[in-house]
Each structure stands twice: as C-alpha cells, then as structure tokens.
PDB file of C-alpha atoms in Angstrom:
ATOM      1  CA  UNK A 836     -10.456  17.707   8.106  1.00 77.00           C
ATOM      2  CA  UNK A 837     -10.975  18.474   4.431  1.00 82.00           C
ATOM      3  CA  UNK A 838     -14.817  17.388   4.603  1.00 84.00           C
ATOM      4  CA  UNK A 839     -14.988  19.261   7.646  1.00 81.00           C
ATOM      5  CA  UNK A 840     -13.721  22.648   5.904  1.00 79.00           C
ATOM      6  CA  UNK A 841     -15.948  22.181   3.052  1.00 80.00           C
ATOM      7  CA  UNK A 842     -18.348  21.844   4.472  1.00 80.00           C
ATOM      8  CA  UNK A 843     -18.441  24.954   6.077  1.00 80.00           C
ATOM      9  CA  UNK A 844     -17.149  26.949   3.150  1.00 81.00           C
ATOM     10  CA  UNK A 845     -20.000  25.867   0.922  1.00 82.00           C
ATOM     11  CA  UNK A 846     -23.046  27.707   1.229  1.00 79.00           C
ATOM     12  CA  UNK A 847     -25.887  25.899   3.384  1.00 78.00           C
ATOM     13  CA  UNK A 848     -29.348  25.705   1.896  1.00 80.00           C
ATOM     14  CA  UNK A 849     -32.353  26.523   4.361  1.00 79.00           C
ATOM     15  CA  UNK A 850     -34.009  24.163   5.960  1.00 78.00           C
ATOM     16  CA  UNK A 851     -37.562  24.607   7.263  1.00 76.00           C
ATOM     17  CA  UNK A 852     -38.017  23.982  10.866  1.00 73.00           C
ATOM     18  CA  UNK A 853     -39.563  20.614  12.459  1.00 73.00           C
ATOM     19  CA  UNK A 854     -42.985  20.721  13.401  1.00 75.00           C
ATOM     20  CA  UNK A 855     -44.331  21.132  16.677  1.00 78.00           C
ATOM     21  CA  UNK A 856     -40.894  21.875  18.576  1.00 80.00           C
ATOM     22  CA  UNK A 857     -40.746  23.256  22.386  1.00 83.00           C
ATOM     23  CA  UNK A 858     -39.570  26.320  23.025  1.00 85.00           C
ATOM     24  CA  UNK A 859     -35.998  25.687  25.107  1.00 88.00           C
ATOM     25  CA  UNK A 860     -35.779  26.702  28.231  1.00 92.00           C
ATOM     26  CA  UNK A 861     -32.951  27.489  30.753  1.00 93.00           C
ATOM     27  CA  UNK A 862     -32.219  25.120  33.014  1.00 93.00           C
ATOM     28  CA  UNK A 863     -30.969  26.289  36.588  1.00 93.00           C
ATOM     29  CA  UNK A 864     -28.288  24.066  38.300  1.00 93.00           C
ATOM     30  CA  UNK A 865     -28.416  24.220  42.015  1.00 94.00           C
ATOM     31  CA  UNK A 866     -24.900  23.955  43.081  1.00 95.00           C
ATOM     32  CA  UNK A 867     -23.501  23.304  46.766  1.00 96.00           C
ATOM     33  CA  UNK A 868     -20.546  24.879  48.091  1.00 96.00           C
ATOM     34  CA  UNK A 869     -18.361  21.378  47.361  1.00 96.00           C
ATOM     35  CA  UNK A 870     -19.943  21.515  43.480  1.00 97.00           C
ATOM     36  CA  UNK A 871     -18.513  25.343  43.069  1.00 96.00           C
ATOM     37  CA  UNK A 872     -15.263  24.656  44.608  1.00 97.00           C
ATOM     38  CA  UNK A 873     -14.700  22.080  42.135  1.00 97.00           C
ATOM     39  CA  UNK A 874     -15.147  23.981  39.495  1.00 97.00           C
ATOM     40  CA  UNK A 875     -13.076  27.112  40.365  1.00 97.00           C
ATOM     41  CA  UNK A 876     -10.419  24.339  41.007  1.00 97.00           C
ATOM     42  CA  UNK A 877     -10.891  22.977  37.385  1.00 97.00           C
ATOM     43  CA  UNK A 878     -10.967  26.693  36.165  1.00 97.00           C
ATOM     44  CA  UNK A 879      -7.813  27.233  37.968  1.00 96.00           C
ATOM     45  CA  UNK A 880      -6.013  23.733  37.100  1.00 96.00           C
ATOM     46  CA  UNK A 881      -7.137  24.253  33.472  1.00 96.00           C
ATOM     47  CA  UNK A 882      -5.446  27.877  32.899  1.00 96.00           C
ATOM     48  CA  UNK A 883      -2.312  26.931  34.474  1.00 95.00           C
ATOM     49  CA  UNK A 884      -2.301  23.681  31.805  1.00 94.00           C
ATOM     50  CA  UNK A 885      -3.170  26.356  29.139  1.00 95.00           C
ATOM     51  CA  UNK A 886      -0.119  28.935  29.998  1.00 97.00           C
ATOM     52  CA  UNK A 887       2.564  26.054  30.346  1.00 98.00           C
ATOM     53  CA  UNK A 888       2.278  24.984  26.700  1.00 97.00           C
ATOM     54  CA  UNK A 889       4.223  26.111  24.289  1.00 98.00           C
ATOM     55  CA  UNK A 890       2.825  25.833  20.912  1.00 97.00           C
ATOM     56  CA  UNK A 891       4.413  26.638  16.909  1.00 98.00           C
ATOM     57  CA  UNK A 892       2.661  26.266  14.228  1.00 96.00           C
ATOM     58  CA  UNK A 893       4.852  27.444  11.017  1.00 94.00           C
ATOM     59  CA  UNK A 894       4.897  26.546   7.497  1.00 97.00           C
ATOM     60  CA  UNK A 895       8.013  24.972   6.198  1.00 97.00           C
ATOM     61  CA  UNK A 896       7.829  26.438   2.414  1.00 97.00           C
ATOM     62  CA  UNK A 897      11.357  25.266   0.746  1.00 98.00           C
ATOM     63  CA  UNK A 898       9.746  22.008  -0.491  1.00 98.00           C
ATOM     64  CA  UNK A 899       7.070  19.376   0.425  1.00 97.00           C
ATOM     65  CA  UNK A 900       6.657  16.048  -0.521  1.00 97.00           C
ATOM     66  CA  UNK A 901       7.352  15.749  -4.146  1.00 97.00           C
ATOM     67  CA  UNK A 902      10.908  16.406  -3.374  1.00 97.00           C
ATOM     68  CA  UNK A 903      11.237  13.253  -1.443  1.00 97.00           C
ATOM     69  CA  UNK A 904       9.090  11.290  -4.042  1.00 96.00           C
ATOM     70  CA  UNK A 905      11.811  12.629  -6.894  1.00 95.00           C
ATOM     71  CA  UNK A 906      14.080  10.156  -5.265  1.00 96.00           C
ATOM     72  CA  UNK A 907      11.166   7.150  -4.801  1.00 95.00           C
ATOM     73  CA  UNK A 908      11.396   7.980  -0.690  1.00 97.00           C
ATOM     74  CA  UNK A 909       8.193   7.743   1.502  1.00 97.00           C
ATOM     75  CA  UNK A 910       7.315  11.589   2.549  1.00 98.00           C
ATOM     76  CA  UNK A 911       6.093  10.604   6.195  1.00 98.00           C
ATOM     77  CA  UNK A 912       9.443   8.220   6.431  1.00 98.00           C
ATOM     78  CA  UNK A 913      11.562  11.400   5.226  1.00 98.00           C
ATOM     79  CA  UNK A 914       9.862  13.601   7.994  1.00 98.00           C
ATOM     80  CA  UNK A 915      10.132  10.739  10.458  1.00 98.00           C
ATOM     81  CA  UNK A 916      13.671  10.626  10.005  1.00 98.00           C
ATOM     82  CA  UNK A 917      13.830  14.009  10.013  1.00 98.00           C
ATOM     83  CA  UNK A 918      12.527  14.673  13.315  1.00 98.00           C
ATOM     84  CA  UNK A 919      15.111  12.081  14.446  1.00 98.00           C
ATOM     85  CA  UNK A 920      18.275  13.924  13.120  1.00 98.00           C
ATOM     86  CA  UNK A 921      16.526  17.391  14.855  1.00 98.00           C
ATOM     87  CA  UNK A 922      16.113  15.911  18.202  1.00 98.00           C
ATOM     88  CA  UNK A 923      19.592  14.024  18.068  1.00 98.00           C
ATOM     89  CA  UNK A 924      21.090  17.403  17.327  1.00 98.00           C
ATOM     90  CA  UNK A 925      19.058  19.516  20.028  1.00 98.00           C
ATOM     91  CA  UNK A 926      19.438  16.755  22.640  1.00 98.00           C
ATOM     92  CA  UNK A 927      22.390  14.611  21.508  1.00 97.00           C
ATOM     93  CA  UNK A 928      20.467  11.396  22.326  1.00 97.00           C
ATOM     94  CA  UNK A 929      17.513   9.810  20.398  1.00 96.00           C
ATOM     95  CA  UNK A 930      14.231   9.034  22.187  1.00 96.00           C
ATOM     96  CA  UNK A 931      11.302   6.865  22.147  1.00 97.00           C
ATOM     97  CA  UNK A 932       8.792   7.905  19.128  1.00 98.00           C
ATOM     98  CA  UNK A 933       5.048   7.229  18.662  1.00 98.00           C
ATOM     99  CA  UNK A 934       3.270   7.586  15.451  1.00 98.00           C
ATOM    100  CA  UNK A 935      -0.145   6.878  15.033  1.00 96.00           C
ATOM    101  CA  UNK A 936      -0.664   3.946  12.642  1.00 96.00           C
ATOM    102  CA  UNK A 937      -3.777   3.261  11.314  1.00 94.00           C
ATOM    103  CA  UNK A 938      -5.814   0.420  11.603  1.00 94.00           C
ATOM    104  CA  UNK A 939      -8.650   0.776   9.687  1.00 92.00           C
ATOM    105  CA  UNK A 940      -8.286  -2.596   7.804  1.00 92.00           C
ATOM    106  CA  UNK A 941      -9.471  -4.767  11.001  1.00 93.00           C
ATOM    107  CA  UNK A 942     -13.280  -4.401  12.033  1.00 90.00           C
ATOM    108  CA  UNK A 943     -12.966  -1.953  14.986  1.00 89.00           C
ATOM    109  CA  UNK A 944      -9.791  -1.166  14.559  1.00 91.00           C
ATOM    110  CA  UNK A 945      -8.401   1.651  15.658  1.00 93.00           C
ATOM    111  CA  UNK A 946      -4.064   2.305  16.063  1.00 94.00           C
ATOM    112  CA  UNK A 947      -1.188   0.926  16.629  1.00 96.00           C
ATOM    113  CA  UNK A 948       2.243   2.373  17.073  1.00 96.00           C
ATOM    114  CA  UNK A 949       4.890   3.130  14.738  1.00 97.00           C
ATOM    115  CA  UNK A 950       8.461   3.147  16.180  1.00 97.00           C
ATOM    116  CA  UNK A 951      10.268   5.594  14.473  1.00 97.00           C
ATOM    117  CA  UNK A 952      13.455   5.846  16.364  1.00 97.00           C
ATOM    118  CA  UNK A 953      15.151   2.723  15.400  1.00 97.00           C
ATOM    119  CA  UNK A 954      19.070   1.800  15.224  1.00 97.00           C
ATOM    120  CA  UNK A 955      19.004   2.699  11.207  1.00 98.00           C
ATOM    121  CA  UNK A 956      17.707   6.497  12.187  1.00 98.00           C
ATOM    122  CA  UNK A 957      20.211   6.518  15.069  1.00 98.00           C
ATOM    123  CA  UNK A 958      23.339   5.615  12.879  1.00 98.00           C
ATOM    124  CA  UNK A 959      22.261   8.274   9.840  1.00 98.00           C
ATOM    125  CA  UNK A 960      21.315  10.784  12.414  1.00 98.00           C
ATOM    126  CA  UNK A 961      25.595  10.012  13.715  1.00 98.00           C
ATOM    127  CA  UNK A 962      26.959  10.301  10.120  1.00 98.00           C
ATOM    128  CA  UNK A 963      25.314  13.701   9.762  1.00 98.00           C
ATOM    129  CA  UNK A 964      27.439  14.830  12.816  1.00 98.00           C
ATOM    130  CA  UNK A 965      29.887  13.379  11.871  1.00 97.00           C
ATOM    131  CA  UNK A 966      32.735  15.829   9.706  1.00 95.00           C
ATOM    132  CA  UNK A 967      34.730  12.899   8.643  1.00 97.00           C
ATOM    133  CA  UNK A 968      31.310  10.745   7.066  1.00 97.00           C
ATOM    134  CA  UNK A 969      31.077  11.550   2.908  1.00 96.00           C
ATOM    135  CA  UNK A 970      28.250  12.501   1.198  1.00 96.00           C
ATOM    136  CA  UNK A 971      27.728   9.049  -0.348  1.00 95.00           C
ATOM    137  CA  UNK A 972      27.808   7.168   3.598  1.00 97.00           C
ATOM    138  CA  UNK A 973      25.529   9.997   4.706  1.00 97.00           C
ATOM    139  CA  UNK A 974      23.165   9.308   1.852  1.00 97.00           C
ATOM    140  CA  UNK A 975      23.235   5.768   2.089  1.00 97.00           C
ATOM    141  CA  UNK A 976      22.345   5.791   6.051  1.00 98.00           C
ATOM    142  CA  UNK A 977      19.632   8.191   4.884  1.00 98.00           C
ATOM    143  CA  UNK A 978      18.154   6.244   2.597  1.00 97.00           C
ATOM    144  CA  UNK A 979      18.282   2.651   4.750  1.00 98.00           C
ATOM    145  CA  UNK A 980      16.636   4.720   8.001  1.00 98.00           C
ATOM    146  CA  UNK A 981      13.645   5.881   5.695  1.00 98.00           C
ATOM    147  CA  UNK A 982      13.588   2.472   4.146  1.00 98.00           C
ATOM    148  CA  UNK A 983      13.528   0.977   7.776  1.00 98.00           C
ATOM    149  CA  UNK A 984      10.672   2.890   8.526  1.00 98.00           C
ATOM    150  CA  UNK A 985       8.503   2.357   5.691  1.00 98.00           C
ATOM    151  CA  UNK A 986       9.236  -1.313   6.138  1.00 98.00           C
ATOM    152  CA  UNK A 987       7.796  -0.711   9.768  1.00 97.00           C
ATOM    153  CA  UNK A 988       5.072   1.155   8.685  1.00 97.00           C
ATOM    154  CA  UNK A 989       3.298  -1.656   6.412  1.00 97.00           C
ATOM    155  CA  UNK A 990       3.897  -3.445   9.042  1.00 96.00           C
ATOM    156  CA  UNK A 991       1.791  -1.635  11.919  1.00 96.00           C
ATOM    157  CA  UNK A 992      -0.958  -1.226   9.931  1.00 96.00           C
ATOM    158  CA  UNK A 993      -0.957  -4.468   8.855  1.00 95.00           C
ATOM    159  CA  UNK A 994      -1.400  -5.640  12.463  1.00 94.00           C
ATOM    160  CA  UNK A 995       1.930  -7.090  12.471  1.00 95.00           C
ATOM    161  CA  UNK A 996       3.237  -4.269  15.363  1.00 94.00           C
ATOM    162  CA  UNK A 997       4.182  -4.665  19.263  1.00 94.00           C
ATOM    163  CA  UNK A 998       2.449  -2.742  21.296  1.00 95.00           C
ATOM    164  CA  UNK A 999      -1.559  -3.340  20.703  1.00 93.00           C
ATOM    165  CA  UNK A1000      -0.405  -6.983  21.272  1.00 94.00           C
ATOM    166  CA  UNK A1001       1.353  -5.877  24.476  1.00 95.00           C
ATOM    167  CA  UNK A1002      -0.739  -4.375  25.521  1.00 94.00           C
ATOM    168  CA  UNK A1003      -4.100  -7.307  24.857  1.00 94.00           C
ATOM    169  CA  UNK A1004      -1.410  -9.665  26.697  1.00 94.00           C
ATOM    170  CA  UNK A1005      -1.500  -6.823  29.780  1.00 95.00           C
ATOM    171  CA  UNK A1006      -5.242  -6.675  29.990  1.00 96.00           C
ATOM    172  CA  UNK A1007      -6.160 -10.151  29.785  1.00 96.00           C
ATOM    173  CA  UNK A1008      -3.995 -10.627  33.210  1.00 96.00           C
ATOM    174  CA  UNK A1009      -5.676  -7.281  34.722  1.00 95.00           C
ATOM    175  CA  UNK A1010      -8.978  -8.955  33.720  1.00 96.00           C
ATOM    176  CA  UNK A1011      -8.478 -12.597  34.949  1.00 96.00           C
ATOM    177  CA  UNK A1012      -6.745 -11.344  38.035  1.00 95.00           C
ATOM    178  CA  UNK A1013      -3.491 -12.540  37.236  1.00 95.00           C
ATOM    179  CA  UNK A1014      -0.416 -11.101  37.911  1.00 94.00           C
ATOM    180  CA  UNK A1015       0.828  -8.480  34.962  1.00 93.00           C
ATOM    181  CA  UNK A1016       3.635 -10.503  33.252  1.00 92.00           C
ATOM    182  CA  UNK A1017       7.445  -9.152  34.686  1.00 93.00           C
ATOM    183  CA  UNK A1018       7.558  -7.955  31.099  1.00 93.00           C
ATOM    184  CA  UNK A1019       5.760  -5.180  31.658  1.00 93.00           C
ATOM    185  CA  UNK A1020       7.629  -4.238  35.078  1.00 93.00           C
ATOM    186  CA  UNK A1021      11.511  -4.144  33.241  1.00 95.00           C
ATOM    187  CA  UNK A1022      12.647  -1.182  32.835  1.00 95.00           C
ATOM    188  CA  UNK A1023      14.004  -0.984  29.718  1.00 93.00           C
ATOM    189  CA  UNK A1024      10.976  -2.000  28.641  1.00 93.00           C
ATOM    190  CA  UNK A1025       9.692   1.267  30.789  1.00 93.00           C
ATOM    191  CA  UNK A1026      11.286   3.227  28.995  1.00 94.00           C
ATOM    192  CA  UNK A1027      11.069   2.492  25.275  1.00 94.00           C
ATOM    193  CA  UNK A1028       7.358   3.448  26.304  1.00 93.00           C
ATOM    194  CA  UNK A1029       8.286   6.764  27.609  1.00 97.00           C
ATOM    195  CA  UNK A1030       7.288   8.652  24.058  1.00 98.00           C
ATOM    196  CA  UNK A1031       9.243  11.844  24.269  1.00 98.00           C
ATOM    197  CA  UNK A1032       7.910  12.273  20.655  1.00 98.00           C
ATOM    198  CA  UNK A1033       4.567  11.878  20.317  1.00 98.00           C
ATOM    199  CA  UNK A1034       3.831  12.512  16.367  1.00 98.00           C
ATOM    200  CA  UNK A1035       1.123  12.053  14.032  1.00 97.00           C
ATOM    201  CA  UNK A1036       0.719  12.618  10.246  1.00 96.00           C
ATOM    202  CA  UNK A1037      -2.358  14.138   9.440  1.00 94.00           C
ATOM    203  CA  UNK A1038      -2.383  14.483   5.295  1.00 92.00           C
ATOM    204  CA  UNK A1039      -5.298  16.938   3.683  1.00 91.00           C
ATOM    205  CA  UNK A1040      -5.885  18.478   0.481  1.00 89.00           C
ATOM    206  CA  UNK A1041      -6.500  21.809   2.692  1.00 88.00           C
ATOM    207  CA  UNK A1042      -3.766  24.045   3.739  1.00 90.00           C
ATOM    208  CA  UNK A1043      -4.163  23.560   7.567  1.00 88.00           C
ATOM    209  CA  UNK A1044      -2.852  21.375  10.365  1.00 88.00           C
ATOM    210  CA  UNK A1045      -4.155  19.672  13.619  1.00 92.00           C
ATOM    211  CA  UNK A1046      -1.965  20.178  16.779  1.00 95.00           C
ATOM    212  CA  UNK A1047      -1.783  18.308  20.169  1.00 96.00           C
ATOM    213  CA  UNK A1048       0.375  18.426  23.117  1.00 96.00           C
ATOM    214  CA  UNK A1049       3.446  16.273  24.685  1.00 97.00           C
ATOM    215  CA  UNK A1050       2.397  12.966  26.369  1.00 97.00           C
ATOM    216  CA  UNK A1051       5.247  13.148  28.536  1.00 98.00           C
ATOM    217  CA  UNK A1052       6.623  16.230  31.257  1.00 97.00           C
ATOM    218  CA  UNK A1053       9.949  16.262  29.039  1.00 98.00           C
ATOM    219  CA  UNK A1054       8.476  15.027  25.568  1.00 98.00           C
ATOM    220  CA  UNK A1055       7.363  17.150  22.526  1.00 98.00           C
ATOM    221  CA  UNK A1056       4.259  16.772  20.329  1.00 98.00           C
ATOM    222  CA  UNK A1057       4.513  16.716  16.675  1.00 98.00           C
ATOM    223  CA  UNK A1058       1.816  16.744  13.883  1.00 97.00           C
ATOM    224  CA  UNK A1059       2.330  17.929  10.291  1.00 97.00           C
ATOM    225  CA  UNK A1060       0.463  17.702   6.885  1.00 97.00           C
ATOM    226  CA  UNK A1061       3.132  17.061   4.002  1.00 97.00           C
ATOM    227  CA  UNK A1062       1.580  18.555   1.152  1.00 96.00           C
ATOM    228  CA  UNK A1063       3.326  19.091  -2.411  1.00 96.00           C
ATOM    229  CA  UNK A1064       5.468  21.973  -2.546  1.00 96.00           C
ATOM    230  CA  UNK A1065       5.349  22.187   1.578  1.00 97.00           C
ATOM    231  CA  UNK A1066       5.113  20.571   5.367  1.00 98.00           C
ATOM    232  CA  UNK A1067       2.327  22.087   7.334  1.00 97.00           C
ATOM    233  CA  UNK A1068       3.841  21.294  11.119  1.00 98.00           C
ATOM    234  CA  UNK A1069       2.744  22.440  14.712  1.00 98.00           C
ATOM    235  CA  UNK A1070       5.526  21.556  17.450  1.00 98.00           C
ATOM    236  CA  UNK A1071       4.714  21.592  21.424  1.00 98.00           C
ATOM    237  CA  UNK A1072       6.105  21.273  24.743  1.00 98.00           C
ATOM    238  CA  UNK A1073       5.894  22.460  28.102  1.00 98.00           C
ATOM    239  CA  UNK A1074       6.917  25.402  29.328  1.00 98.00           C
ATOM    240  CA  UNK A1075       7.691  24.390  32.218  1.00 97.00           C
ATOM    241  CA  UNK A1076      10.327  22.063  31.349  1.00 97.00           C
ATOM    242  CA  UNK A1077      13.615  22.929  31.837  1.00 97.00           C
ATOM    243  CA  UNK A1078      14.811  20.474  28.707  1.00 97.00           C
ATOM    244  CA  UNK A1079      12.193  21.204  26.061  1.00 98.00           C
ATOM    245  CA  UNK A1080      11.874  23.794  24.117  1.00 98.00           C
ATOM    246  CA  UNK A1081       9.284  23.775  20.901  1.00 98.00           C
ATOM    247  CA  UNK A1082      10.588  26.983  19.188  1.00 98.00           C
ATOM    248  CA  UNK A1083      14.530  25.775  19.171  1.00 98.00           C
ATOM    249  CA  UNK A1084      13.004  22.480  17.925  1.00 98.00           C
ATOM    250  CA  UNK A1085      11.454  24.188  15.048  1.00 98.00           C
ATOM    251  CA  UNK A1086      14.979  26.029  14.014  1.00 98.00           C
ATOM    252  CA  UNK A1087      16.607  22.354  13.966  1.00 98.00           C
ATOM    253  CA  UNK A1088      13.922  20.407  12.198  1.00 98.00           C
ATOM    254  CA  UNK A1089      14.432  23.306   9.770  1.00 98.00           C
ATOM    255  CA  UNK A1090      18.012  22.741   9.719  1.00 98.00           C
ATOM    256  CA  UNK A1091      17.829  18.779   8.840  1.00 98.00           C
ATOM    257  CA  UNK A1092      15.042  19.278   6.178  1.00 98.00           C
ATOM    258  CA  UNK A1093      17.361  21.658   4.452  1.00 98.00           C
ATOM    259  CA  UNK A1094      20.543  19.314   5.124  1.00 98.00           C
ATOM    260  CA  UNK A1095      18.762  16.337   4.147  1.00 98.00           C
ATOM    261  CA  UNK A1096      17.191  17.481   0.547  1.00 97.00           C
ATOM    262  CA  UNK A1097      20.968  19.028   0.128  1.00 97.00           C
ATOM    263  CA  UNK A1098      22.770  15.253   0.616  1.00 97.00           C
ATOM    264  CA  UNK A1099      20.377  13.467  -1.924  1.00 96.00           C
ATOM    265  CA  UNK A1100      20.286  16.319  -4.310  1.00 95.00           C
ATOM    266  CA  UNK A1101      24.262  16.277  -4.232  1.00 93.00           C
ATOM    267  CA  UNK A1102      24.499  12.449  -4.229  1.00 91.00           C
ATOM    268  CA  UNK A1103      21.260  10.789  -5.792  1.00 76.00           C
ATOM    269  CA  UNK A1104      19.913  11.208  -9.058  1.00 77.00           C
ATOM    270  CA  UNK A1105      15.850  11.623  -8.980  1.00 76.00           C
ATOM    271  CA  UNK A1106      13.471   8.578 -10.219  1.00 70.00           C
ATOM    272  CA  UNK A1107      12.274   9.107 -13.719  1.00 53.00           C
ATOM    273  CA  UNK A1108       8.658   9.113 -14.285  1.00 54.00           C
ATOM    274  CA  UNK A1109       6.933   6.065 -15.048  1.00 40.00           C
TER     275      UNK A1109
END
C-alpha cells in the first residue's frame, strides 16, 4: 500500500511512445439474448450485494501502538484481544476468529490462520465484566491473553499452525478419491471454522486502511493499520443480518480500547527504554 501511494504521489517523468504501435480499435461483442440476461442478472445480484453491506471506516485517535509497546505488549495482540472483549460485550459469547498470518518464509507460501479467540481471551474478556474482578486480576488476564496470542502468532507463521495442514490432509483424500477423513464432518470441528471475525492487520507508514467484507451471513470483517499515536480500522457486516451490526461494533471496540489502556495504566508500570 505505501509503494502503491507513492507512487502515485510522485511526479511521473514522460515517456516517449513505442515505435510502430496500432491504433486501438473497438471491439463489438455480439451478444445473444441468454449472454444479456446474464448480465442484467449479475448487474442486479451485484447491487443488491453492494446495498446490504454495511461499512465504517473511523479513526481511533486516543492512542496507537506505542501505548501498548510502553508496557512491552504486541500492538496486533492488544487489538486482537481487543476485538475479543468488544464482541463478548456486544454478543455475550466469543466466536471463531481468522487472522491472516503470513507465510512468506516458505517458497510459495502464502497464509495461514491465526486463532485469536482462545480460552486466555475468553477468561480476560469475563474479568472485565465482571464488578467483583480487581484491577490487578483484570490486568493479569490481559496480559496472559495478549501473551497467548503472540505465542500463537510466531507460531503460524512459522508453519507450525492447524489449518493449512488441515486442510493439505483434506485435499490429498479429494485428490486420491478417498473418503474426506470424519474429522472434517464433526461438528465442532464445523464450527470453530465458522469465522464470525474475519480480521487482518494491514501495517503502513501511510495514513490509510484496506477494508473487506464478512465471510460469514452473521460474521463481521475487520482490518486496521496500528500506527503510532493511532488505529486506522474499517468494520463490516451485513445489513441484512438481524445480529450484526458494524456501527454498534465500532462504539464497543471503542469502549475496550479505552478500558483496556485505563487497567494497565492504573496497574502496570511502562518498560523503560533500552
């Protein structure tokens, strides 16, 4: 994204034309009644996707990621967890998370998945809500859920995660005709693969964000840019979900940010400098 935006900020020398180049000309598609009904059907499929999603992109400007790196936590692990708290409040459940993790390391590599809900985010996302819990327990359960997902983290991208290998194991059978292994068919299995958060960290030196859509009829999609002194973030859903909503996601995940910096500001002294 950054080389992208330079690029077309900076100012592009001419370039003399290649020799001996035809002249374009317009090409005329001949298109059968079948061909034209298929595309007023796309047309018409394609604006009803575009109405049902909901779409926020905001700036959250009380701090970025140098506040969580004052107290030696991982910035995408404090969003992560974040996000958790936000939909445990909104929903009073937590759900099956996606974040991209890179593989670049591995020739052709491409992602893996990063399971950010995990039992750590689940019990600091209960102390929060819970009036009786100190400062010090809520801290502590902070602290071990973003540790938990760092820890997960390295180990996605170092090709040590689930569900690429799952997911060679499932395509292999498909491949060799052979049945797909009952793994696959369990249902709890089912449904920690039902991502109502899909999310993606997208870090640039340019104040901008990417944005995608929910994978799921009931899920939300989640992509931010933590940058120093604030989170770029664009949150979706569909409209037409009765159980979704992106804009009252927004006012929560506003909510824990705040909540969060206030319990290790209030319980945690920050990292000196090496």
């Amino acid at each position: 994204m950054d080389n992208m935006l330079a690029y077309t900020a900076a100012e592009q020398k001419p370039q003399l034309p290649a020799a001996n180049v035809l002249e374009p000309k317009r090409l005329e598609f001949i298109l059968d009644s079948g061909a034209k009904e298929s595309i007023e059907t796309a047309k018409t499929s394609l604006d009803t996707l575009v109405k049902d999603l909901e779409l926020v992109l905001y700036k959250f400007g009380h701090f970025g990621k140098a506040l969580p790196k004052m107290f030696k936590i991982s910035p995408d692990a404090f969003i992560q967890v974040a996000l958790q708290l936000a939909y445990y409040r909104l929903h009073h459940e937590t759900a099956a998370t996606y974040e991209s993790a890179s593989l670049r390391q591995f020739k052709y590599g491409r992602t893996d998945t990063i399971r950010s809900a995990s039992l750590a985010s689940k019990e600091f996302s209960e102390n929060m809500e819970d009036k009786n819990a100190s400062l010090e327990k809520k801290a502590d359960s902070l602290r071990k859920a973003c540790e938990w997902h760092k820890a997960y983290t390295n180990q996605a991208i170092s090709g040590q995660g689930i569900d690429r290998h799952l997911l060679g194991l499932k395509l292999l059978a498909v491949e060799n005709g052979m049945n797909v292994p009952e793994l696959f068919m369990d249902t709890g299995f089912q449904m920690t693969s039902y991502f109502r958060l899909s999310t993606s960290q997208v870090p640039a030196k340019s104040d901008a964000s990417l944005c995608f859509g929910p994978v799921v009829p009931d899920g939300y999609g989640f992509c931010y840019n933590p940058r120093k002194d604030q989170f770029n973030i664009s949150l979706s859903a569909f409209n037409s979900s009765p159980e979704t909503s992106a804009a009252k996601l927004r006012g929560v995940l506003e909510e824990s940010l705040l909540d969060m910096r206030e319990v290790l500001v209030r319980t945690l002294k920050p990292a000196s400098k090496l």
